[in-house]
Coordinates of N, CA and C in Angstrom, one line a residue:
M1 N 0.9 -1.2 0.2 CA -0.2 0.0 0.0 C 1.0 1.3 -0.1
F2 N 1.6 1.4 1.2 CA 2.7 2.4 1.2 C 3.8 2.1 0.9
E3 N 4.4 3.0 -0.1 CA 6.0 2.6 -0.4 C 7.0 3.9 -1.2
M4 N 7.9 3.7 -0.7 CA 9.0 4.9 -0.8 C 9.2 5.0 -2.5
K5 N 8.4 6.1 -2.9 CA 8.8 6.4 -4.5 C 10.4 7.3 -4.5
P6 N 10.7 6.8 -5.7 CA 12.1 7.9 -5.9 C 11.8 9.3 -5.7
E7 N 10.8 9.9 -6.3 CA 10.7 11.6 -6.0 C 10.4 11.7 -4.5
Y8 N 10.2 10.7 -3.5 CA 10.4 11.2 -2.2 C 11.8 11.4 -1.6
Y9 N 12.7 11.0 -2.2 CA 14.2 11.1 -1.7 C 14.7 12.4 -1.6
I10 N 15.5 12.9 -0.7 CA 15.8 14.5 -0.9 C 17.0 14.5 -1.0
G11 N 17.8 13.1 -1.0 CA 19.2 13.3 -1.1 C 20.0 13.4 0.0
I12 N 19.5 13.3 1.0 CA 20.3 13.1 2.7 C 20.0 11.7 3.0
K13 N 21.1 11.0 3.0 CA 21.0 9.6 3.3 C 20.3 9.1 4.6
M14 N 20.5 10.1 5.8 CA 20.0 9.7 7.3 C 18.1 10.4 7.1
I15 N 17.9 11.3 6.5 CA 16.5 11.5 6.6 C 15.8 10.5 5.5
D16 N 16.3 10.3 4.3 CA 15.8 9.4 3.5 C 15.5 7.8 3.7
E17 N 16.4 7.5 4.9 CA 16.8 6.1 5.5 C 15.1 6.2 6.7
Q18 N 15.2 7.6 7.3 CA 14.3 7.7 8.1 C 12.8 7.8 7.7
H19 N 12.6 8.1 6.3 CA 11.6 8.3 5.8 C 11.1 6.8 5.3
K20 N 11.9 5.9 4.7 CA 11.9 4.7 4.6 C 11.4 3.6 5.4
Q21 N 11.8 4.3 6.4 CA 11.2 3.0 7.5 C 10.0 3.7 7.8
L22 N 9.2 5.3 8.0 CA 8.2 5.4 8.3 C 7.2 4.8 7.0
F23 N 7.5 4.5 5.9 CA 7.0 3.9 4.8 C 6.8 2.5 5.4
T24 N 7.4 1.7 6.0 CA 7.2 0.3 6.4 C 6.0 0.6 7.6
Y25 N 6.5 1.5 8.3 CA 5.7 1.2 9.5 C 4.0 1.7 9.1
A26 N 4.1 2.6 8.3 CA 2.5 2.8 7.8 C 2.1 1.5 7.0
D27 N 2.7 0.8 6.3 CA 2.4 -0.3 5.3 C 1.9 -1.4 6.2
E28 N 3.0 -1.6 7.5 CA 2.7 -2.6 8.5 C 1.4 -2.3 8.9
A29 N 1.4 -1.4 9.6 CA -0.1 -0.4 10.5 C -1.1 -0.8 9.6
Y30 N -1.2 -0.3 8.3 CA -1.9 -0.7 7.6 C -2.5 -2.0 7.2
S31 N -1.7 -3.1 7.2 CA -1.8 -4.4 6.9 C -2.6 -5.2 7.9
R32 N -2.4 -4.1 9.3 CA -3.0 -5.0 10.5 C -4.7 -4.6 10.7
L33 N -5.0 -3.7 10.2 CA -6.4 -3.4 10.0 C -7.2 -4.1 9.7

C-alpha cells in the first residue's frame, strides 16, 4: 500500500532512511487493520 518512491528522496541519506522506515511502519500498520 505505502511505498517509498524515488520522488520522495531528498538526497540526505539519514533522512531518506528515516522516511523509508516510516513508509514501512505505515504499511505494516495498514496491513493489520
